[in-house]
Amino acid sequence: MERRVLSASELTEVQKSIMRKEISSAEILMEIYDHYISHLQEFSEEQFSRELFELDQKFSYGYCHALQSKFNKEAKADIAKTQWMVIQKYFCGSRWLFLAGILVLVFYISTQTRSQQELGILLLSPLILLVFANFAFDYQNFKKLRPIKKTFKGIGIPIYSSLARPISERIYLPVLLAQVLVYLPKIIFPNLELAPFLSALAGMITVLLTLYAISLLEVWKIKSKTALI
Amino acid sequence: MSNNNLIKGSLQTIILKLLEENERMYGYEITQKVKELTAGEIKITEGALYPALHKLEAEGLLSTEIEQVDNRVRKYYSLTKSGKTETATKMSELHAFVENLQRILNPGVEPKLGI
C-alpha cells in the first residue's frame, strides 16, 4: 500500500499517545515516534485508531521505561568507554608528542609561578576551558533537541538527551574534584606544609585536568556527529 | 508461525546481516524488511528489536546517524568496521549451526546449504 501523509489531528493523537508514556529521553522519544508514524502511514484513515491502539499495546508504559533505563545506562557506559579510548590514543602513535608538549609547557609554567594566586590561576585554566565548553555544549544540545521538544510540547516532563547527561556530569566532575583537592589535604593534615612541592603538584593536577578536559571535548566532537549532542 | 524462540537467538545476526546488505536502516524499516523477505513468516517484534539495536550500538557494532525526515527525527543504523567483522563471524557460526542441525534432523543426508 502507498504511504499516506497523516493529518494534523492524527499526528496530534500520536503525539498524545506517546506523551502518556512519560518518556524523557529524546533518543527514545524520537525513535518511538518515527516507528509510530512510519507504521501508521501504511494504513488508511479507517484503520488508524485500531493500528494506533495496537502500537500502544506493543510500546507499553513499562516497555518504554525499561528501554529508556537501559539506554541511559548504555549511554553512560558508552561515554566513559569513548573517553577512555580517547585518552589511551593520546599515548599512541605521534599523539604522545602532543601530550608531552602539553606536559612540558604546563610544568614550565608551574615552575615560573611566584605566588599561590598564580598557581591557582594555572589550576583553574582547564576548568575555565570546561566552563566555556559547557556553554557551547548546552547551546548545541538545546538546538538539536528543539524539533523533538517542539513535537512533544506540553509533555509536562523535561526532555533530555541520554548522551548529553553523562557528558554534563563529566564536565562538572573536575570542578568538584578541584574543591576536594584544595580543601581535603588541609582538613586531614592541618599542619602539612605543601609549599616545597606546591608548584609541582599544581603542575601535575593541571596536566591531568587538561588531559581530562581535552579528551571530554573530543568525545563530544565524536558523538556530536551522530547523536543529539 | 510460532518461531519466536528460534528468532530470539538469531535476532542480532539477522540485524547485522540486513545492515550489511542495506548499508543503513531505521528500526521500522528492519521489521518491514524481515517481513517482506520471509513473506510475513517471521515478524520481528518491536519489544525485541529496539533493545537488540541499542545493545549492538553499545557494543560498538553499529553506528548511528540522525536525520530530519518529514518533520520528525529519524535514527539510522549502520555497521561499524567491527560490526562488519562480527557479521562475518556470526554468519559462519550460524551456517555451521544450521549444518549441524541438518545432520541431526536428517542423519543420512549430507547438508548442502547456501546461506
mmCIF file with all atom_site columns, N, CA, C and O in Angstrom, chain A residues 3 27-28 30-31 33-35 37-39 41-42 55 58-59 63 67 71 74 81 147-148 151 226-228, chain B residues 26-28 31-32 46-48 50-51 53-55 57-60 64-66 68 70-75 77:
data_model
loop_
_atom_site.group_PDB
_atom_site.id
_atom_site.type_symbol
_atom_site.label_atom_id
_atom_site.label_alt_id
_atom_site.label_comp_id
_atom_site.label_asym_id
_atom_site.label_entity_id
_atom_site.label_seq_id
_atom_site.pdbx_PDB_ins_code
_atom_site.Cartn_x
_atom_site.Cartn_y
_atom_site.Cartn_z
_atom_site.occupancy
_atom_site.B_iso_or_equiv
_atom_site.pdbx_formal_charge
_atom_site.auth_seq_id
_atom_site.auth_comp_id
_atom_site.auth_asym_id
_atom_site.auth_atom_id
_atom_site.pdbx_PDB_model_num
ATOM 1   N N  . ARG A 1 3   ? 2.221  4.832  0.902  1.00 0.00 ? 3   ARG A N  1
ATOM 2   C CA . ARG A 1 3   ? 2.269  5.551  2.181  1.00 0.00 ? 3   ARG A CA 1
ATOM 3   C C  . ARG A 1 3   ? 1.471  6.846  2.071  1.00 0.00 ? 3   ARG A C  1
ATOM 4   O O  . ARG A 1 3   ? 1.578  7.558  1.084  1.00 0.00 ? 3   ARG A O  1
ATOM 5   N N  . GLU A 1 27  ? 16.231 10.505 22.643 1.00 0.00 ? 27  GLU A N  1
ATOM 6   C CA . GLU A 1 27  ? 16.590 9.451  21.685 1.00 0.00 ? 27  GLU A CA 1
ATOM 7   C C  . GLU A 1 27  ? 15.482 8.401  21.587 1.00 0.00 ? 27  GLU A C  1
ATOM 8   O O  . GLU A 1 27  ? 15.147 7.942  20.502 1.00 0.00 ? 27  GLU A O  1
ATOM 9   N N  . ILE A 1 28  ? 14.924 8.039  22.733 1.00 0.00 ? 28  ILE A N  1
ATOM 10  C CA . ILE A 1 28  ? 13.870 7.028  22.752 1.00 0.00 ? 28  ILE A CA 1
ATOM 11  C C  . ILE A 1 28  ? 12.577 7.621  22.173 1.00 0.00 ? 28  ILE A C  1
ATOM 12  O O  . ILE A 1 28  ? 11.895 6.973  21.367 1.00 0.00 ? 28  ILE A O  1
ATOM 13  N N  . MET A 1 30  ? 12.219 10.041 19.966 1.00 0.00 ? 30  MET A N  1
ATOM 14  C CA . MET A 1 30  ? 12.251 10.209 18.503 1.00 0.00 ? 30  MET A CA 1
ATOM 15  C C  . MET A 1 30  ? 12.164 8.872  17.786 1.00 0.00 ? 30  MET A C  1
ATOM 16  O O  . MET A 1 30  ? 11.545 8.765  16.729 1.00 0.00 ? 30  MET A O  1
ATOM 17  N N  . GLU A 1 31  ? 12.747 7.850  18.379 1.00 0.00 ? 31  GLU A N  1
ATOM 18  C CA . GLU A 1 31  ? 12.735 6.540  17.739 1.00 0.00 ? 31  GLU A CA 1
ATOM 19  C C  . GLU A 1 31  ? 11.324 5.933  17.752 1.00 0.00 ? 31  GLU A C  1
ATOM 20  O O  . GLU A 1 31  ? 10.859 5.394  16.760 1.00 0.00 ? 31  GLU A O  1
ATOM 21  N N  . TYR A 1 33  ? 8.501  7.642  18.112 1.00 0.00 ? 33  TYR A N  1
ATOM 22  C CA . TYR A 1 33  ? 7.627  8.496  17.295 1.00 0.00 ? 33  TYR A CA 1
ATOM 23  C C  . TYR A 1 33  ? 7.787  8.143  15.812 1.00 0.00 ? 33  TYR A C  1
ATOM 24  O O  . TYR A 1 33  ? 6.809  8.007  15.086 1.00 0.00 ? 33  TYR A O  1
ATOM 25  N N  . ASP A 1 34  ? 9.031  7.977  15.392 1.00 0.00 ? 34  ASP A N  1
ATOM 26  C CA . ASP A 1 34  ? 9.285  7.617  13.987 1.00 0.00 ? 34  ASP A CA 1
ATOM 27  C C  . ASP A 1 34  ? 8.679  6.251  13.661 1.00 0.00 ? 34  ASP A C  1
ATOM 28  O O  . ASP A 1 34  ? 8.115  6.060  12.581 1.00 0.00 ? 34  ASP A O  1
ATOM 29  N N  . HIS A 1 35  ? 8.753  5.325  14.614 1.00 0.00 ? 35  HIS A N  1
ATOM 30  C CA . HIS A 1 35  ? 8.189  3.994  14.400 1.00 0.00 ? 35  HIS A CA 1
ATOM 31  C C  . HIS A 1 35  ? 6.665  4.096  14.241 1.00 0.00 ? 35  HIS A C  1
ATOM 32  O O  . HIS A 1 35  ? 6.086  3.512  13.326 1.00 0.00 ? 35  HIS A O  1
ATOM 33  N N  . ILE A 1 37  ? 4.803  6.716  13.353 1.00 0.00 ? 37  ILE A N  1
ATOM 34  C CA . ILE A 1 37  ? 4.408  7.414  12.115 1.00 0.00 ? 37  ILE A CA 1
ATOM 35  C C  . ILE A 1 37  ? 4.656  6.514  10.896 1.00 0.00 ? 37  ILE A C  1
ATOM 36  O O  . ILE A 1 37  ? 3.787  6.357  10.043 1.00 0.00 ? 37  ILE A O  1
ATOM 37  N N  . SER A 1 38  ? 5.855  5.900  10.847 1.00 0.00 ? 38  SER A N  1
ATOM 38  C CA . SER A 1 38  ? 6.176  5.035  9.693  1.00 0.00 ? 38  SER A CA 1
ATOM 39  C C  . SER A 1 38  ? 5.149  3.917  9.573  1.00 0.00 ? 38  SER A C  1
ATOM 40  O O  . SER A 1 38  ? 4.740  3.556  8.465  1.00 0.00 ? 38  SER A O  1
ATOM 41  N N  . HIS A 1 39  ? 4.726  3.372  10.689 1.00 0.00 ? 39  HIS A N  1
ATOM 42  C CA . HIS A 1 39  ? 3.756  2.280  10.670 1.00 0.00 ? 39  HIS A CA 1
ATOM 43  C C  . HIS A 1 39  ? 2.369  2.794  10.256 1.00 0.00 ? 39  HIS A C  1
ATOM 44  O O  . HIS A 1 39  ? 1.739  2.234  9.353  1.00 0.00 ? 39  HIS A O  1
ATOM 45  N N  . GLN A 1 41  ? 1.466  5.344  8.618  1.00 0.00 ? 41  GLN A N  1
ATOM 46  C CA . GLN A 1 41  ? 1.378  5.850  7.250  1.00 0.00 ? 41  GLN A CA 1
ATOM 47  C C  . GLN A 1 41  ? 0.983  4.768  6.256  1.00 0.00 ? 41  GLN A C  1
ATOM 48  O O  . GLN A 1 41  ? 0.548  5.068  5.148  1.00 0.00 ? 41  GLN A O  1
ATOM 49  N N  . GLU A 1 42  ? 1.143  3.532  6.640  1.00 0.00 ? 42  GLU A N  1
ATOM 50  C CA . GLU A 1 42  ? 0.835  2.428  5.724  1.00 0.00 ? 42  GLU A CA 1
ATOM 51  C C  . GLU A 1 42  ? -0.623 1.992  5.805  1.00 0.00 ? 42  GLU A C  1
ATOM 52  O O  . GLU A 1 42  ? -1.041 1.088  5.100  1.00 0.00 ? 42  GLU A O  1
ATOM 53  N N  . LEU A 1 55  ? -0.267 -0.391 18.418 1.00 0.00 ? 55  LEU A N  1
ATOM 54  C CA . LEU A 1 55  ? 1.098  0.112  18.694 1.00 0.00 ? 55  LEU A CA 1
ATOM 55  C C  . LEU A 1 55  ? 1.250  0.438  20.172 1.00 0.00 ? 55  LEU A C  1
ATOM 56  O O  . LEU A 1 55  ? 2.288  0.154  20.774 1.00 0.00 ? 55  LEU A O  1
ATOM 57  N N  . LYS A 1 58  ? 1.983  -2.601 22.061 1.00 0.00 ? 58  LYS A N  1
ATOM 58  C CA . LYS A 1 58  ? 3.379  -3.064 21.900 1.00 0.00 ? 58  LYS A CA 1
ATOM 59  C C  . LYS A 1 58  ? 4.340  -2.164 22.670 1.00 0.00 ? 58  LYS A C  1
ATOM 60  O O  . LYS A 1 58  ? 5.238  -2.637 23.354 1.00 0.00 ? 58  LYS A O  1
ATOM 61  N N  . PHE A 1 59  ? 4.160  -0.850 22.503 1.00 0.00 ? 59  PHE A N  1
ATOM 62  C CA . PHE A 1 59  ? 5.027  0.095  23.216 1.00 0.00 ? 59  PHE A CA 1
ATOM 63  C C  . PHE A 1 59  ? 4.332  0.513  24.515 1.00 0.00 ? 59  PHE A C  1
ATOM 64  O O  . PHE A 1 59  ? 3.916  1.659  24.666 1.00 0.00 ? 59  PHE A O  1
ATOM 65  N N  . TYR A 1 63  ? 7.367  -1.114 28.972 1.00 0.00 ? 63  TYR A N  1
ATOM 66  C CA . TYR A 1 63  ? 8.379  -1.426 27.961 1.00 0.00 ? 63  TYR A CA 1
ATOM 67  C C  . TYR A 1 63  ? 9.203  -0.183 27.644 1.00 0.00 ? 63  TYR A C  1
ATOM 68  O O  . TYR A 1 63  ? 10.445 -0.249 27.594 1.00 0.00 ? 63  TYR A O  1
ATOM 69  N N  . LEU A 1 67  ? 13.167 0.322  28.280 1.00 0.00 ? 67  LEU A N  1
ATOM 70  C CA . LEU A 1 67  ? 14.024 0.661  27.137 1.00 0.00 ? 67  LEU A CA 1
ATOM 71  C C  . LEU A 1 67  ? 14.841 1.922  27.446 1.00 0.00 ? 67  LEU A C  1
ATOM 72  O O  . LEU A 1 67  ? 16.054 1.976  27.196 1.00 0.00 ? 67  LEU A O  1
ATOM 73  N N  . PHE A 1 71  ? 18.832 2.195  27.938 1.00 0.00 ? 71  PHE A N  1
ATOM 74  C CA . PHE A 1 71  ? 19.533 3.075  27.004 1.00 0.00 ? 71  PHE A CA 1
ATOM 75  C C  . PHE A 1 71  ? 20.372 4.112  27.754 1.00 0.00 ? 71  PHE A C  1
ATOM 76  O O  . PHE A 1 71  ? 21.497 4.406  27.365 1.00 0.00 ? 71  PHE A O  1
ATOM 77  N N  . GLU A 1 74  ? 23.433 2.404  29.021 1.00 0.00 ? 74  GLU A N  1
ATOM 78  C CA . GLU A 1 74  ? 24.368 2.135  27.922 1.00 0.00 ? 74  GLU A CA 1
ATOM 79  C C  . GLU A 1 74  ? 25.045 3.418  27.443 1.00 0.00 ? 74  GLU A C  1
ATOM 80  O O  . GLU A 1 74  ? 26.229 3.410  27.102 1.00 0.00 ? 74  GLU A O  1
ATOM 81  N N  . LYS A 1 81  ? 33.499 4.794  28.090 1.00 0.00 ? 81  LYS A N  1
ATOM 82  C CA . LYS A 1 81  ? 34.373 3.960  27.252 1.00 0.00 ? 81  LYS A CA 1
ATOM 83  C C  . LYS A 1 81  ? 35.058 4.812  26.183 1.00 0.00 ? 81  LYS A C  1
ATOM 84  O O  . LYS A 1 81  ? 36.261 4.677  25.944 1.00 0.00 ? 81  LYS A O  1
ATOM 85  N N  . PRO A 1 147 ? 13.606 20.422 17.761 1.00 0.00 ? 147 PRO A N  1
ATOM 86  C CA . PRO A 1 147 ? 12.490 19.812 16.998 1.00 0.00 ? 147 PRO A CA 1
ATOM 87  C C  . PRO A 1 147 ? 11.713 18.759 17.805 1.00 0.00 ? 147 PRO A C  1
ATOM 88  O O  . PRO A 1 147 ? 10.490 18.646 17.668 1.00 0.00 ? 147 PRO A O  1
ATOM 89  N N  . ILE A 1 148 ? 12.425 18.016 18.650 1.00 0.00 ? 148 ILE A N  1
ATOM 90  C CA . ILE A 1 148 ? 11.761 16.971 19.447 1.00 0.00 ? 148 ILE A CA 1
ATOM 91  C C  . ILE A 1 148 ? 10.903 17.624 20.537 1.00 0.00 ? 148 ILE A C  1
ATOM 92  O O  . ILE A 1 148 ? 9.761  17.231 20.759 1.00 0.00 ? 148 ILE A O  1
ATOM 93  N N  . THR A 1 151 ? 7.800  18.978 18.953 1.00 0.00 ? 151 THR A N  1
ATOM 94  C CA . THR A 1 151 ? 6.816  17.925 18.645 1.00 0.00 ? 151 THR A CA 1
ATOM 95  C C  . THR A 1 151 ? 6.053  17.518 19.903 1.00 0.00 ? 151 THR A C  1
ATOM 96  O O  . THR A 1 151 ? 4.848  17.271 19.842 1.00 0.00 ? 151 THR A O  1
ATOM 97  N N  . THR A 1 226 ? 26.888 12.042 15.359 1.00 0.00 ? 226 THR A N  1
ATOM 98  C CA . THR A 1 226 ? 25.836 11.034 15.189 1.00 0.00 ? 226 THR A CA 1
ATOM 99  C C  . THR A 1 226 ? 24.709 11.123 16.217 1.00 0.00 ? 226 THR A C  1
ATOM 100 O O  . THR A 1 226 ? 23.699 10.446 16.072 1.00 0.00 ? 226 THR A O  1
ATOM 101 N N  . ALA A 1 227 ? 24.887 11.917 17.256 1.00 0.00 ? 227 ALA A N  1
ATOM 102 C CA . ALA A 1 227 ? 23.865 11.922 18.311 1.00 0.00 ? 227 ALA A CA 1
ATOM 103 C C  . ALA A 1 227 ? 23.273 13.314 18.519 1.00 0.00 ? 227 ALA A C  1
ATOM 104 O O  . ALA A 1 227 ? 23.664 14.271 17.855 1.00 0.00 ? 227 ALA A O  1
ATOM 105 N N  . LEU A 1 228 ? 22.346 13.397 19.475 1.00 0.00 ? 228 LEU A N  1
ATOM 106 C CA . LEU A 1 228 ? 21.656 14.662 19.722 1.00 0.00 ? 228 LEU A CA 1
ATOM 107 C C  . LEU A 1 228 ? 22.449 15.565 20.667 1.00 0.00 ? 228 LEU A C  1
ATOM 108 O O  . LEU A 1 228 ? 21.899 16.165 21.573 1.00 0.00 ? 228 LEU A O  1
ATOM 109 N N  . TYR B 2 26  ? 16.550 2.118  9.400  1.00 0.00 ? 26  TYR B N  1
ATOM 110 C CA . TYR B 2 26  ? 15.977 2.560  10.674 1.00 0.00 ? 26  TYR B CA 1
ATOM 111 C C  . TYR B 2 26  ? 15.108 1.438  11.239 1.00 0.00 ? 26  TYR B C  1
ATOM 112 O O  . TYR B 2 26  ? 14.783 0.470  10.519 1.00 0.00 ? 26  TYR B O  1
ATOM 113 N N  . GLY B 2 27  ? 14.761 1.551  12.515 1.00 0.00 ? 27  GLY B N  1
ATOM 114 C CA . GLY B 2 27  ? 14.074 0.467  13.206 1.00 0.00 ? 27  GLY B CA 1
ATOM 115 C C  . GLY B 2 27  ? 12.883 -0.133 12.467 1.00 0.00 ? 27  GLY B C  1
ATOM 116 O O  . GLY B 2 27  ? 12.849 -1.349 12.216 1.00 0.00 ? 27  GLY B O  1
ATOM 117 N N  . TYR B 2 28  ? 11.953 0.708  12.104 1.00 0.00 ? 28  TYR B N  1
ATOM 118 C CA . TYR B 2 28  ? 10.731 0.200  11.461 1.00 0.00 ? 28  TYR B CA 1
ATOM 119 C C  . TYR B 2 28  ? 11.060 -0.482 10.125 1.00 0.00 ? 28  TYR B C  1
ATOM 120 O O  . TYR B 2 28  ? 10.480 -1.505 9.778  1.00 0.00 ? 28  TYR B O  1
ATOM 121 N N  . THR B 2 31  ? 12.031 -4.114 10.583 1.00 0.00 ? 31  THR B N  1
ATOM 122 C CA . THR B 2 31  ? 10.889 -5.029 10.807 1.00 0.00 ? 31  THR B CA 1
ATOM 123 C C  . THR B 2 31  ? 10.181 -5.331 9.477  1.00 0.00 ? 31  THR B C  1
ATOM 124 O O  . THR B 2 31  ? 9.804  -6.462 9.207  1.00 0.00 ? 31  THR B O  1
ATOM 125 N N  . GLN B 2 32  ? 10.047 -4.293 8.653  1.00 0.00 ? 32  GLN B N  1
ATOM 126 C CA . GLN B 2 32  ? 9.345  -4.463 7.375  1.00 0.00 ? 32  GLN B CA 1
ATOM 127 C C  . GLN B 2 32  ? 10.155 -5.296 6.395  1.00 0.00 ? 32  GLN B C  1
ATOM 128 O O  . GLN B 2 32  ? 9.600  -6.086 5.634  1.00 0.00 ? 32  GLN B O  1
ATOM 129 N N  . GLU B 2 46  ? 8.691  -5.350 18.060 1.00 0.00 ? 46  GLU B N  1
ATOM 130 C CA . GLU B 2 46  ? 9.324  -4.100 18.492 1.00 0.00 ? 46  GLU B CA 1
ATOM 131 C C  . GLU B 2 46  ? 9.974  -4.298 19.858 1.00 0.00 ? 46  GLU B C  1
ATOM 132 O O  . GLU B 2 46  ? 11.010 -3.710 20.165 1.00 0.00 ? 46  GLU B O  1
ATOM 133 N N  . GLY B 2 47  ? 9.341  -5.142 20.659 1.00 0.00 ? 47  GLY B N  1
ATOM 134 C CA . GLY B 2 47  ? 9.839  -5.415 22.008 1.00 0.00 ? 47  GLY B CA 1
ATOM 135 C C  . GLY B 2 47  ? 11.237 -6.007 22.010 1.00 0.00 ? 47  GLY B C  1
ATOM 136 O O  . GLY B 2 47  ? 11.998 -5.827 22.956 1.00 0.00 ? 47  GLY B O  1
ATOM 137 N N  . ALA B 2 48  ? 11.573 -6.718 20.949 1.00 0.00 ? 48  ALA B N  1
ATOM 138 C CA . ALA B 2 48  ? 12.903 -7.345 20.869 1.00 0.00 ? 48  ALA B CA 1
ATOM 139 C C  . ALA B 2 48  ? 13.852 -6.503 20.024 1.00 0.00 ? 48  ALA B C  1
ATOM 140 O O  . ALA B 2 48  ? 15.056 -6.469 20.290 1.00 0.00 ? 48  ALA B O  1
ATOM 141 N N  . TYR B 2 50  ? 14.288 -3.057 19.360 1.00 0.00 ? 50  TYR B N  1
ATOM 142 C CA . TYR B 2 50  ? 14.996 -1.874 19.851 1.00 0.00 ? 50  TYR B CA 1
ATOM 143 C C  . TYR B 2 50  ? 16.039 -2.196 20.932 1.00 0.00 ? 50  TYR B C  1
ATOM 144 O O  . TYR B 2 50  ? 17.152 -1.668 20.861 1.00 0.00 ? 50  TYR B O  1
ATOM 145 N N  . PRO B 2 51  ? 15.722 -3.075 21.903 1.00 0.00 ? 51  PRO B N  1
ATOM 146 C CA . PRO B 2 51  ? 16.801 -3.429 22.849 1.00 0.00 ? 51  PRO B CA 1
ATOM 147 C C  . PRO B 2 51  ? 18.003 -4.053 22.135 1.00 0.00 ? 51  PRO B C  1
ATOM 148 O O  . PRO B 2 51  ? 19.153 -3.782 22.483 1.00 0.00 ? 51  PRO B O  1
ATOM 149 N N  . LEU B 2 53  ? 18.962 -3.497 18.986 1.00 0.00 ? 53  LEU B N  1
ATOM 150 C CA . LEU B 2 53  ? 19.679 -2.436 18.257 1.00 0.00 ? 53  LEU B CA 1
ATOM 151 C C  . LEU B 2 53  ? 20.546 -1.606 19.211 1.00 0.00 ? 53  LEU B C  1
ATOM 152 O O  . LEU B 2 53  ? 21.704 -1.308 18.919 1.00 0.00 ? 53  LEU B O  1
ATOM 153 N N  . HIS B 2 54  ? 19.963 -1.260 20.365 1.00 0.00 ? 54  HIS B N  1
ATOM 154 C CA . HIS B 2 54  ? 20.713 -0.446 21.335 1.00 0.00 ? 54  HIS B CA 1
ATOM 155 C C  . HIS B 2 54  ? 21.912 -1.210 21.900 1.00 0.00 ? 54  HIS B C  1
ATOM 156 O O  . HIS B 2 54  ? 22.956 -0.627 22.159 1.00 0.00 ? 54  HIS B O  1
ATOM 157 N N  . LYS B 2 55  ? 21.726 -2.526 22.073 1.00 0.00 ? 55  LYS B N  1
ATOM 158 C CA . LYS B 2 55  ? 22.818 -3.347 22.590 1.00 0.00 ? 55  LYS B CA 1
ATOM 159 C C  . LYS B 2 55  ? 23.976 -3.391 21.571 1.00 0.00 ? 55  LYS B C  1
ATOM 160 O O  . LYS B 2 55  ? 25.134 -3.223 21.940 1.00 0.00 ? 55  LYS B O  1
ATOM 161 N N  . GLU B 2 57  ? 24.575 -1.255 19.313 1.00 0.00 ? 57  GLU B N  1
ATOM 162 C CA . GLU B 2 57  ? 25.158 0.096  19.249 1.00 0.00 ? 57  GLU B CA 1
ATOM 163 C C  . GLU B 2 57  ? 26.140 0.290  20.414 1.00 0.00 ? 57  GLU B C  1
ATOM 164 O O  . GLU B 2 57  ? 27.247 0.790  20.227 1.00 0.00 ? 57  GLU B O  1
ATOM 165 N N  . ALA B 2 58  ? 25.713 -0.144 21.608 1.00 0.00 ? 58  ALA B N  1
ATOM 166 C CA . ALA B 2 58  ? 26.570 -0.002 22.794 1.00 0.00 ? 58  ALA B CA 1
ATOM 167 C C  . ALA B 2 58  ? 27.840 -0.843 22.675 1.00 0.00 ? 58  ALA B C  1
ATOM 168 O O  . ALA B 2 58  ? 28.886 -0.469 23.197 1.00 0.00 ? 58  ALA B O  1
ATOM 169 N N  . GLU B 2 59  ? 27.724 -1.967 21.981 1.00 0.00 ? 59  GLU B N  1
ATOM 170 C CA . GLU B 2 59  ? 28.901 -2.836 21.808 1.00 0.00 ? 59  GLU B CA 1
ATOM 171 C C  . GLU B 2 59  ? 29.844 -2.316 20.722 1.00 0.00 ? 59  GLU B C  1
ATOM 172 O O  . GLU B 2 59  ? 30.884 -2.907 20.446 1.00 0.00 ? 59  GLU B O  1
ATOM 173 N N  . GLY B 2 60  ? 29.418 -1.240 20.067 1.00 0.00 ? 60  GLY B N  1
ATOM 174 C CA . GLY B 2 60  ? 30.262 -0.636 19.039 1.00 0.00 ? 60  GLY B CA 1
ATOM 175 C C  . GLY B 2 60  ? 30.163 -1.330 17.686 1.00 0.00 ? 60  GLY B C  1
ATOM 176 O O  . GLY B 2 60  ? 30.971 -1.084 16.799 1.00 0.00 ? 60  GLY B O  1
ATOM 177 N N  . THR B 2 64  ? 25.314 5.202  14.501 1.00 0.00 ? 64  THR B N  1
ATOM 178 C CA . THR B 2 64  ? 24.010 5.805  14.196 1.00 0.00 ? 64  THR B CA 1
ATOM 179 C C  . THR B 2 64  ? 24.176 7.154  13.522 1.00 0.00 ? 64  THR B C  1
ATOM 180 O O  . THR B 2 64  ? 25.204 7.804  13.646 1.00 0.00 ? 64  THR B O  1
ATOM 181 N N  . GLU B 2 65  ? 23.110 7.534  12.839 1.00 0.00 ? 65  GLU B N  1
ATOM 182 C CA . GLU B 2 65  ? 23.070 8.819  12.148 1.00 0.00 ? 65  GLU B CA 1
ATOM 183 C C  . GLU B 2 65  ? 21.681 9.388  12.398 1.00 0.00 ? 65  GLU B C  1
ATOM 184 O O  . GLU B 2 65  ? 20.700 8.631  12.374 1.00 0.00 ? 65  GLU B O  1
ATOM 185 N N  . ILE B 2 66  ? 21.598 10.662 12.614 1.00 0.00 ? 66  ILE B N  1
ATOM 186 C CA . ILE B 2 66  ? 20.284 11.263 12.846 1.00 0.00 ? 66  ILE B CA 1
ATOM 187 C C  . ILE B 2 66  ? 19.938 12.180 11.694 1.00 0.00 ? 66  ILE B C  1
ATOM 188 O O  . ILE B 2 66  ? 20.783 12.962 11.250 1.00 0.00 ? 66  ILE B O  1
ATOM 189 N N  . GLN B 2 68  ? 16.668 14.516 9.679  1.00 0.00 ? 68  GLN B N  1
ATOM 190 C CA . GLN B 2 68  ? 15.324 15.085 9.733  1.00 0.00 ? 68  GLN B CA 1
ATOM 191 C C  . GLN B 2 68  ? 14.531 14.531 8.540  1.00 0.00 ? 68  GLN B C  1
ATOM 192 O O  . GLN B 2 68  ? 14.949 14.660 7.399  1.00 0.00 ? 68  GLN B O  1
ATOM 193 N N  . ASP B 2 70  ? 10.526 14.423 7.073  1.00 0.00 ? 70  ASP B N  1
ATOM 194 C CA . ASP B 2 70  ? 9.118  14.857 7.195  1.00 0.00 ? 70  ASP B CA 1
ATOM 195 C C  . ASP B 2 70  ? 8.767  15.376 8.600  1.00 0.00 ? 70  ASP B C  1
ATOM 196 O O  . ASP B 2 70  ? 7.883  14.829 9.283  1.00 0.00 ? 70  ASP B O  1
ATOM 197 N N  . ASN B 2 71  ? 9.414  16.361 9.032  1.00 0.00 ? 71  ASN B N  1
ATOM 198 C CA . ASN B 2 71  ? 9.119  16.994 10.338 1.00 0.00 ? 71  ASN B CA 1
ATOM 199 C C  . ASN B 2 71  ? 9.335  16.091 11.553 1.00 0.00 ? 71  ASN B C  1
ATOM 200 O O  . ASN B 2 71  ? 8.721  16.312 12.604 1.00 0.00 ? 71  ASN B O  1
ATOM 201 N N  . ARG B 2 72  ? 10.108 15.071 11.391 1.00 0.00 ? 72  ARG B N  1
ATOM 202 C CA . ARG B 2 72  ? 10.478 14.261 12.553 1.00 0.00 ? 72  ARG B CA 1
ATOM 203 C C  . ARG B 2 72  ? 11.936 13.824 12.414 1.00 0.00 ? 72  ARG B C  1
ATOM 204 O O  . ARG B 2 72  ? 12.506 13.918 11.325 1.00 0.00 ? 72  ARG B O  1
ATOM 205 N N  . VAL B 2 73  ? 12.487 13.368 13.536 1.00 0.00 ? 73  VAL B N  1
ATOM 206 C CA . VAL B 2 73  ? 13.895 12.980 13.511 1.00 0.00 ? 73  VAL B CA 1
ATOM 207 C C  . VAL B 2 73  ? 13.977 11.462 13.411 1.00 0.00 ? 73  VAL B C  1
ATOM 208 O O  . VAL B 2 73  ? 13.284 10.745 14.134 1.00 0.00 ? 73  VAL B O  1
ATOM 209 N N  . ARG B 2 74  ? 14.797 11.000 12.498 1.00 0.00 ? 74  ARG B N  1
ATOM 210 C CA . ARG B 2 74  ? 14.925 9.546  12.305 1.00 0.00 ? 74  ARG B CA 1
ATOM 211 C C  . ARG B 2 74  ? 16.340 9.101  12.631 1.00 0.00 ? 74  ARG B C  1
ATOM 212 O O  . ARG B 2 74  ? 17.311 9.777  12.274 1.00 0.00 ? 74  ARG B O  1
ATOM 213 N N  . LYS B 2 75  ? 16.429 7.952  13.287 1.00 0.00 ? 75  LYS B N  1
ATOM 214 C CA . LYS B 2 75  ? 17.745 7.405  13.651 1.00 0.00 ? 75  LYS B CA 1
ATOM 215 C C  . LYS B 2 75  ? 18.072 6.240  12.728 1.00 0.00 ? 75  LYS B C  1
ATOM 216 O O  . LYS B 2 75  ? 17.341 5.238  12.709 1.00 0.00 ? 75  LYS B O  1
ATOM 217 N N  . TYR B 2 77  ? 20.700 3.244  11.488 1.00 0.00 ? 77  TYR B N  1
ATOM 218 C CA . TYR B 2 77  ? 21.778 2.389  11.994 1.00 0.00 ? 77  TYR B CA 1
ATOM 219 C C  . TYR B 2 77  ? 22.607 1.878  10.819 1.00 0.00 ? 77  TYR B C  1
ATOM 220 O O  . TYR B 2 77  ? 22.046 1.552  9.761  1.00 0.00 ? 77  TYR B O  1
#
